[in-house]
CSV table of C-alpha atoms in Angstrom, one decimal:
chain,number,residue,atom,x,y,z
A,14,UNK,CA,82.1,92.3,30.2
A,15,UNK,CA,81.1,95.6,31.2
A,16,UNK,CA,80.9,96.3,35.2
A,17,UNK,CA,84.2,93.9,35.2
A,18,UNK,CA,87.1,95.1,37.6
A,19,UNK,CA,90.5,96.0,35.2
A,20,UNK,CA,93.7,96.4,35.5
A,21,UNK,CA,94.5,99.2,33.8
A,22,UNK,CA,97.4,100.2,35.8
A,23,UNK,CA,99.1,96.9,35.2
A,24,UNK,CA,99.3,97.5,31.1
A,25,UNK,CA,99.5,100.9,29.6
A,26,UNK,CA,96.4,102.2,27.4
A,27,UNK,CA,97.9,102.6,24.0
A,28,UNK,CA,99.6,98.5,24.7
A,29,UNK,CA,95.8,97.4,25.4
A,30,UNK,CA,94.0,99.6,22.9
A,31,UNK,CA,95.2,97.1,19.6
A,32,UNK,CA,94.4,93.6,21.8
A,33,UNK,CA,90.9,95.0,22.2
A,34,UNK,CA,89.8,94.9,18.6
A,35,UNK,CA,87.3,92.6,18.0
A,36,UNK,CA,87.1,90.5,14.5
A,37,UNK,CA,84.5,88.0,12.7
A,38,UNK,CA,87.3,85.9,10.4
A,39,UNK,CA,89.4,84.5,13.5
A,40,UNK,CA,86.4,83.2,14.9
A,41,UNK,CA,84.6,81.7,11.5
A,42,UNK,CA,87.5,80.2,10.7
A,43,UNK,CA,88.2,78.7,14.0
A,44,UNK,CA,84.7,77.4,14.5
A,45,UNK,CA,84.0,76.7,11.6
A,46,UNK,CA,86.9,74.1,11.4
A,47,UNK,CA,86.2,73.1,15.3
A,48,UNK,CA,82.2,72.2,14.3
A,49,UNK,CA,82.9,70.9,11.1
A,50,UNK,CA,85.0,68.0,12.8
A,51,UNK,CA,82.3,67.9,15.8
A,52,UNK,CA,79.8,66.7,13.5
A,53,UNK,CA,81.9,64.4,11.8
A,54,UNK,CA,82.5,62.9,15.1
A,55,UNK,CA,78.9,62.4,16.0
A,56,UNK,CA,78.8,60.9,12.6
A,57,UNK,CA,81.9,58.3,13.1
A,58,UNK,CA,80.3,57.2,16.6
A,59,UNK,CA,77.2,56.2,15.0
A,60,UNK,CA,78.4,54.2,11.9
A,61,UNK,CA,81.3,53.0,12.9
A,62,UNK,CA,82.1,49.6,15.3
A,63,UNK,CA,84.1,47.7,17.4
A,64,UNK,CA,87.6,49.6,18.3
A,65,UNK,CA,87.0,52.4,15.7
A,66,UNK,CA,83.7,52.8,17.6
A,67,UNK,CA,85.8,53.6,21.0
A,68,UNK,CA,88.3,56.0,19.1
A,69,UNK,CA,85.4,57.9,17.8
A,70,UNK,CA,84.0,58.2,20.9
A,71,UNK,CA,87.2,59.5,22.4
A,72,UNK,CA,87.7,62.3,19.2
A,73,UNK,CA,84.0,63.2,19.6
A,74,UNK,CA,84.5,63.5,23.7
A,75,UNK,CA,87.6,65.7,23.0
A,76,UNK,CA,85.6,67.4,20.0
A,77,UNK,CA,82.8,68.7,22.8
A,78,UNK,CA,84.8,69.4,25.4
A,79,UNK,CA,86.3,71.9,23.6
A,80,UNK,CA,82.8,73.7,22.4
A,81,UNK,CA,83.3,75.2,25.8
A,82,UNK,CA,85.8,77.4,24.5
A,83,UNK,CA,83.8,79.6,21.8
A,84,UNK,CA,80.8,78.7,23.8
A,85,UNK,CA,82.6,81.0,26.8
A,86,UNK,CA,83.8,83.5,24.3
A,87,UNK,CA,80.2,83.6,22.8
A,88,UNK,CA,78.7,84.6,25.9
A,89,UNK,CA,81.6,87.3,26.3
A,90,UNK,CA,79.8,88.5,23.1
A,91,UNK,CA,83.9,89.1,22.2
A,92,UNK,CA,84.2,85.5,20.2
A,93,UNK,CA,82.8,88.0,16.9
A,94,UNK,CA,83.1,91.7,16.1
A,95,UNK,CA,79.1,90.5,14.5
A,96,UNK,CA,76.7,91.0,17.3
A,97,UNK,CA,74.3,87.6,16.2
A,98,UNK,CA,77.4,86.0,15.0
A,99,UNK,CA,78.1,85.6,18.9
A,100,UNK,CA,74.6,84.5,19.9
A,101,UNK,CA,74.4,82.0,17.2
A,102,UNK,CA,77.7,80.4,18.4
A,103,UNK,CA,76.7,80.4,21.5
A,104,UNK,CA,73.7,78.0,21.4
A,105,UNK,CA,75.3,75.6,18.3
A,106,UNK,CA,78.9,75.4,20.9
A,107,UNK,CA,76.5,75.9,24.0
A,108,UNK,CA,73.5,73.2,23.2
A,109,UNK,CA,75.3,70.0,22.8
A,110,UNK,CA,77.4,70.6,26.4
A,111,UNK,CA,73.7,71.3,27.9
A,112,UNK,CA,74.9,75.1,28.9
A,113,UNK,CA,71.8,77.2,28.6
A,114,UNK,CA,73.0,80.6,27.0
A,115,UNK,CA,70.3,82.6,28.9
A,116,UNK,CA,71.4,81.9,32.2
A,117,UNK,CA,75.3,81.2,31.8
A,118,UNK,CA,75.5,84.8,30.4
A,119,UNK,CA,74.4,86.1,34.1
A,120,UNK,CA,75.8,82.8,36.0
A,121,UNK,CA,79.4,84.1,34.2
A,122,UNK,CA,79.0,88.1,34.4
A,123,UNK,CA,78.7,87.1,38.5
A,124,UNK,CA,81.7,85.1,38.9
A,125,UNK,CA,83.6,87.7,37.0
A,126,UNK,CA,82.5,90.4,39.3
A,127,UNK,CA,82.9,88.1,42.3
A,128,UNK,CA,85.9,85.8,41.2
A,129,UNK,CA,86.2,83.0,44.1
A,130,UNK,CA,84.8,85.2,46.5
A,131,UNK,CA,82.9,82.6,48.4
A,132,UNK,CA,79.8,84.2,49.4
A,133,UNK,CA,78.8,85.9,45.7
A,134,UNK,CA,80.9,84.1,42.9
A,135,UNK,CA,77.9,81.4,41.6
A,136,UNK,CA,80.7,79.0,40.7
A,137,UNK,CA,81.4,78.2,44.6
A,138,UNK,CA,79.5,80.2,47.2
A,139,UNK,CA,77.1,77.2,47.7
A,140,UNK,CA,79.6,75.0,49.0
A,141,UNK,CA,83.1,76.9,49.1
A,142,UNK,CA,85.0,74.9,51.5
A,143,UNK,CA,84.2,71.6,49.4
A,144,UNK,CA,83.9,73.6,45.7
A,145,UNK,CA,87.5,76.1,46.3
A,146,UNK,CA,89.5,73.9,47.6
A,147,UNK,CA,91.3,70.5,46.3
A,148,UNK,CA,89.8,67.3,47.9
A,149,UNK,CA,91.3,65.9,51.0
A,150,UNK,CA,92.1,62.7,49.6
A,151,UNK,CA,93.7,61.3,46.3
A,152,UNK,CA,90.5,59.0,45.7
A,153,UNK,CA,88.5,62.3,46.2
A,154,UNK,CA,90.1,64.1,43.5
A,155,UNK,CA,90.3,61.0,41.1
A,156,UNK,CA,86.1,61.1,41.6
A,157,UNK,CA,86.0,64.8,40.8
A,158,UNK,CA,88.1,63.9,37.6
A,159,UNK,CA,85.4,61.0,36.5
A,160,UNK,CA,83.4,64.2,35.1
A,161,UNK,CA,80.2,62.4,37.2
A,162,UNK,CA,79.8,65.3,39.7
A,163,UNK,CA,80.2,68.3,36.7
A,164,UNK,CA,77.7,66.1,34.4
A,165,UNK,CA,75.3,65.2,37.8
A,166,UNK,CA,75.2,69.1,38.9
A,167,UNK,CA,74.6,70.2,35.1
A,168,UNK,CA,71.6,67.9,35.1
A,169,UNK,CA,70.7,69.5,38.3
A,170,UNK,CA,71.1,72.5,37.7
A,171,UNK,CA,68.9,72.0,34.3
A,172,UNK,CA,66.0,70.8,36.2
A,173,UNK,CA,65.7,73.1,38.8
A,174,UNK,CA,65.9,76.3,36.5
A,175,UNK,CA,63.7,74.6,34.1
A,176,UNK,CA,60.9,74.4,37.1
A,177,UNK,CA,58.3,77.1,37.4
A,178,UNK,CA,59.7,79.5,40.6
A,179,UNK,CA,58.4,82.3,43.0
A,180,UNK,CA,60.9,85.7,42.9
A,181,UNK,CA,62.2,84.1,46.9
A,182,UNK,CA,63.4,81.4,44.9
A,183,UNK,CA,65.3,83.2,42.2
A,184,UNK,CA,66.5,85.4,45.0
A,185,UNK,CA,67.7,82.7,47.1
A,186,UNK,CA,69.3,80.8,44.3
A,187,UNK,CA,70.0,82.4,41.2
A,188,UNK,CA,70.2,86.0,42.5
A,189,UNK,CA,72.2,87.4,39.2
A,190,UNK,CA,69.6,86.0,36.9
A,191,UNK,CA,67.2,89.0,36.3
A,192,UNK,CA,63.8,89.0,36.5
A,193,UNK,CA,63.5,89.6,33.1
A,194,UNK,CA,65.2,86.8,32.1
A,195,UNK,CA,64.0,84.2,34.2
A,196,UNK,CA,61.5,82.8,31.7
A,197,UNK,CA,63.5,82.7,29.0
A,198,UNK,CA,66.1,80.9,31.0
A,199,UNK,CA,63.5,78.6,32.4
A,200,UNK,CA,62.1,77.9,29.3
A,201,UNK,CA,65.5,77.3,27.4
A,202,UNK,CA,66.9,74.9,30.3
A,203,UNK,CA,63.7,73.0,30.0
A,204,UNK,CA,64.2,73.2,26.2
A,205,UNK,CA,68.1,70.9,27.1
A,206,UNK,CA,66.1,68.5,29.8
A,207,UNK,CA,63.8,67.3,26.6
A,208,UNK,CA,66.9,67.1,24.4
A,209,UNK,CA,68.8,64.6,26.8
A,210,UNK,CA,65.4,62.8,27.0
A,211,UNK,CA,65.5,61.9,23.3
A,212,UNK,CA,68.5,61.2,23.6
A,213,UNK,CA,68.7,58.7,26.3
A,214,UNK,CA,65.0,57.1,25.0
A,215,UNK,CA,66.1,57.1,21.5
A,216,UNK,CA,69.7,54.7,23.0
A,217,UNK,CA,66.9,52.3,24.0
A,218,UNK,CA,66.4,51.6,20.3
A,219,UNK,CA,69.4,52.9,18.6
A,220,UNK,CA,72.6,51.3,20.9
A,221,UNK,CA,75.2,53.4,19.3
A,222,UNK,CA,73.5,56.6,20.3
A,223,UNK,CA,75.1,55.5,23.6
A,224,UNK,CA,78.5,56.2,22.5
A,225,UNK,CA,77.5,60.1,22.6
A,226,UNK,CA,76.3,60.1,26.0
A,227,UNK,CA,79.3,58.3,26.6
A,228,UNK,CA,81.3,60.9,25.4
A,229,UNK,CA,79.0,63.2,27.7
A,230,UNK,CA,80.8,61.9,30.3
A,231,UNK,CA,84.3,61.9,28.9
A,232,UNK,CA,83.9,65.1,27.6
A,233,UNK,CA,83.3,66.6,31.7
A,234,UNK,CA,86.1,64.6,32.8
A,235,UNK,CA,88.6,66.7,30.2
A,236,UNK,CA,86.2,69.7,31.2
A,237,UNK,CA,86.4,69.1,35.0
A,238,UNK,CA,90.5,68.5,34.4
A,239,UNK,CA,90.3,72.0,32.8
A,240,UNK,CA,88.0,74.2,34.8
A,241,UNK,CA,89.2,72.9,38.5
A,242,UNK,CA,92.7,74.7,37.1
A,243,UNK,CA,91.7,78.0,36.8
A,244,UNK,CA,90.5,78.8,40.4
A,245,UNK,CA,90.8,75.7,42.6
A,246,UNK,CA,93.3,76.1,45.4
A,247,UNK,CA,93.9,80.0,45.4
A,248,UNK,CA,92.9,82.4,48.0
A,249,UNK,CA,90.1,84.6,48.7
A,250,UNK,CA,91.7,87.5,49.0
A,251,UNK,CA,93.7,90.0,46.4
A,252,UNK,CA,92.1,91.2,43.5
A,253,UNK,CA,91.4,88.7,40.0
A,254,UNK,CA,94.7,87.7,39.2
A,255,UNK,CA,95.5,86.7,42.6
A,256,UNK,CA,92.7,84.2,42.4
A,257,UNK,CA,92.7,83.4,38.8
A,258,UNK,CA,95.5,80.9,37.8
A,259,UNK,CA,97.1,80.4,33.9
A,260,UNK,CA,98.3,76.6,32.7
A,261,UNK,CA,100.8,76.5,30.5
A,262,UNK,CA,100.1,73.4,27.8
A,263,UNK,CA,100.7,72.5,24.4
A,264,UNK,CA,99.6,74.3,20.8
A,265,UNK,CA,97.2,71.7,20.5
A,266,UNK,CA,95.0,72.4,23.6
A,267,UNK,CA,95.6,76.1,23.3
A,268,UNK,CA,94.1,75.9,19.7
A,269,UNK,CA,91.1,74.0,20.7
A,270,UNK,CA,90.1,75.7,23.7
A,271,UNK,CA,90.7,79.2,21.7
A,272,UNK,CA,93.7,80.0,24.1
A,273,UNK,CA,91.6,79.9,27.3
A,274,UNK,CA,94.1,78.0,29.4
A,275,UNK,CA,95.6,82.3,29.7
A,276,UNK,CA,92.9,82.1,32.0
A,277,UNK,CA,94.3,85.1,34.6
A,278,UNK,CA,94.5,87.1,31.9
A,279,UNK,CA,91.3,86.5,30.9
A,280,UNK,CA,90.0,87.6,34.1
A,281,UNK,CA,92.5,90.6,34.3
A,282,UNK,CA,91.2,92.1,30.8
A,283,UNK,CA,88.3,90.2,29.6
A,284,UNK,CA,87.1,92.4,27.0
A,285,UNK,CA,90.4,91.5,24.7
A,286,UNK,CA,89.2,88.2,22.5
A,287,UNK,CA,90.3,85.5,22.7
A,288,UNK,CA,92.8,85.4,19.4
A,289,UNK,CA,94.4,88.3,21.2
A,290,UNK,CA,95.2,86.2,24.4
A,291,UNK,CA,98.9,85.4,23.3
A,292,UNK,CA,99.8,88.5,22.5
A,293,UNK,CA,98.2,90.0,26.0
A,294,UNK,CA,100.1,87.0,27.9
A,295,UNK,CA,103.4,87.9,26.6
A,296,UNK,CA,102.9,91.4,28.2
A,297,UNK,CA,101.9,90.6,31.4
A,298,UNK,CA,103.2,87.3,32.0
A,299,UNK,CA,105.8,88.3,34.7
A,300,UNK,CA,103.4,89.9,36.5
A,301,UNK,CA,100.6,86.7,36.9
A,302,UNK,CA,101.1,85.2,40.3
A,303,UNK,CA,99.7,81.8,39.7
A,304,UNK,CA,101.1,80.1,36.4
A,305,UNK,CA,100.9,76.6,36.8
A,306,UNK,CA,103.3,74.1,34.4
A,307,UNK,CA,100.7,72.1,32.9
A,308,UNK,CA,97.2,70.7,33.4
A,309,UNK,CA,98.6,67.1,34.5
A,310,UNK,CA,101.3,68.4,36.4
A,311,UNK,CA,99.2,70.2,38.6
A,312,UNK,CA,96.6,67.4,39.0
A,313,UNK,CA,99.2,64.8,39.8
A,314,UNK,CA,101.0,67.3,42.4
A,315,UNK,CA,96.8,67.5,43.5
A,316,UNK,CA,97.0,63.9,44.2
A,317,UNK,CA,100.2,64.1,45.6
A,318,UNK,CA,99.1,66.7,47.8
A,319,UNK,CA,101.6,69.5,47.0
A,320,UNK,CA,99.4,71.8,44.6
A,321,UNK,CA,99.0,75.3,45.5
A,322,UNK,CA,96.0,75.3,48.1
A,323,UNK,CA,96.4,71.6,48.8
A,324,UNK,CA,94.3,70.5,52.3
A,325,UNK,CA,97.3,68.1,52.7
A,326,UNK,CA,100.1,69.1,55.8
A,327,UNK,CA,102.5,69.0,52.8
A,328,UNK,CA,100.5,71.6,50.2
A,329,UNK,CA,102.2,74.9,49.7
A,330,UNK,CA,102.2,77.2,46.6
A,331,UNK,CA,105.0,75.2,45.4
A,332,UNK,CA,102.8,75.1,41.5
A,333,UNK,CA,102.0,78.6,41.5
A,334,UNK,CA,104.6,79.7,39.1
């Protein structure tokens, strides 16, 4: 994103200049694979039954979770060399997690410009003490994992954008959404809210359209498990990649989350796509401070209370690396 701090002094030019080349086929043929099996989830939830019914649900919960991925990439507009290519993806990945486009294109740009600063970056500065840090407790965090607060506060957050505002309110709440995008952000959260009405009225007659909100649910607990790693824990203070953190995981979850778990070096150089990632991770890789072994090694040291900004007497940085 444009206006984004680098780090050009970290990686030399003519290193960078190749990872920044933005393609269309990566992407197609990623997606188009990644959707293709979406929708044959939603379609295995709703015809099939009994124990196949639950291991549909789990594939299709897995299946949306990881629409995040080109969803983000979408709305870095880096996902596709094609201009409309990227906007397209971004409501078909975007829609069916309930992210509006509109306004996660601003809500991101600001918590790129602001990462875990705790009075600008939108991802936290409501509520940094509770939203930066690791709960206190092991029963906290377990709650957090449900995905129940991450689905409650996109509903939330849905309805309150979709409402008709003054400018104070915009300015008090959604100060990086400009004022020429409010109503189109308005308009396309209100545009979600209907969708999840439908669905949730049409459950009433149709009982195995409860398996997808179902996997609503399951899909933010893989989602919460996932975003809580990148920033969670680490300080204030330094510049991105002091307060960005990479997880190290399997082929699998790289592949369907489109290599997003090189999170600090997303943050680092964001304008290099995402197919790219590996390549720029192998570069810098001695150089990222926080590079956590694995997604549930880190939560179970969370509940342990040894992660990397744990409020626990016995949390220390002992996961960073």
């Amino acid at each position: 994103m444009e206006g984004t701090p680098r780090f050009s002094e970290r990686l030399p030019a003519e290193a960078l200049r190749p990872l920044m080349v933005r393609r269309d086929g990566p992407g197609l043929r990623r997606f188009g694979l990644q959707y293709g099996l979406f929708l044959a989830s939603i379609a295995a939830t709703l015809a099939l039954t009994g124990p196949l019914r639950v291991a549909a649900v789990l594939a299709h919960s897995v299946l949306l979770a990881s629409l995040f991925a080109p969803f983000h990439e979408s709305t870095h507009r880096t996902a596709f060399r094609t201009p409309w290519l990227n906007d397209a993806v971004a409501w078909l990945a975007g829609a069916p997690l309930l992210f509006p486009p509109p306004f996660y294109r601003d809500y991101h740009f600001a918590h790129h410009r602001h990462t875990h600063d705790p009075e600008r970056d939108p991802e936290i500065h409501l509520a940094p003490e509770k939203l930066a840090r690791w709960a206190s407790n092991p029963i906290g965090h377990l709650v957090t994992l449900t995905g129940l607060p991450l689905l409650a506060m996109t509903l939330f957050a849905l309805a309150a954008l979709a409402l008709p505002h003054r400018a104070a309110w915009w300015a008090r709440w959604a100060p990086y959404v400009a004022p020429a995008r409010r109503l189109r952000v308005s308009l396309s959260s209100g545009g979600l809210l209907l969708g999840v009405a439908a669905l949730t009225v049409g459950a009433l007659g149709w009982p195995a359209l409860w398996g997808l909100v179902a996997g609503q649910v399951v899909a933010r607990a893989l989602l919460t498990m996932f975003f809580s790693a990148e920033h969670v824990g680490l300080p204030f203070e330094g510049d991105a990649l002091s307060r960005t953190r990479s997880t190290r995981t399997n082929a699998l979850v790289r592949w369907l989350m489109w290599n997003m778990p090189w999170h600090a070096e997303h943050h680092g150089w964001p304008g290099v796509p995402w197919h790219a990632l590996p390549a720029l991770h192998a570069l810098v890789e001695d150089q990222l401070p926080n590079l956590a072994p694995g997604y549930l090694r880190l939560h179970a040291a969370v509940l342990r209370g040894e992660a990397q900004g744990s409020a626990s007497p016995g949390g220390g940085r002992g996961l960073a690396r």
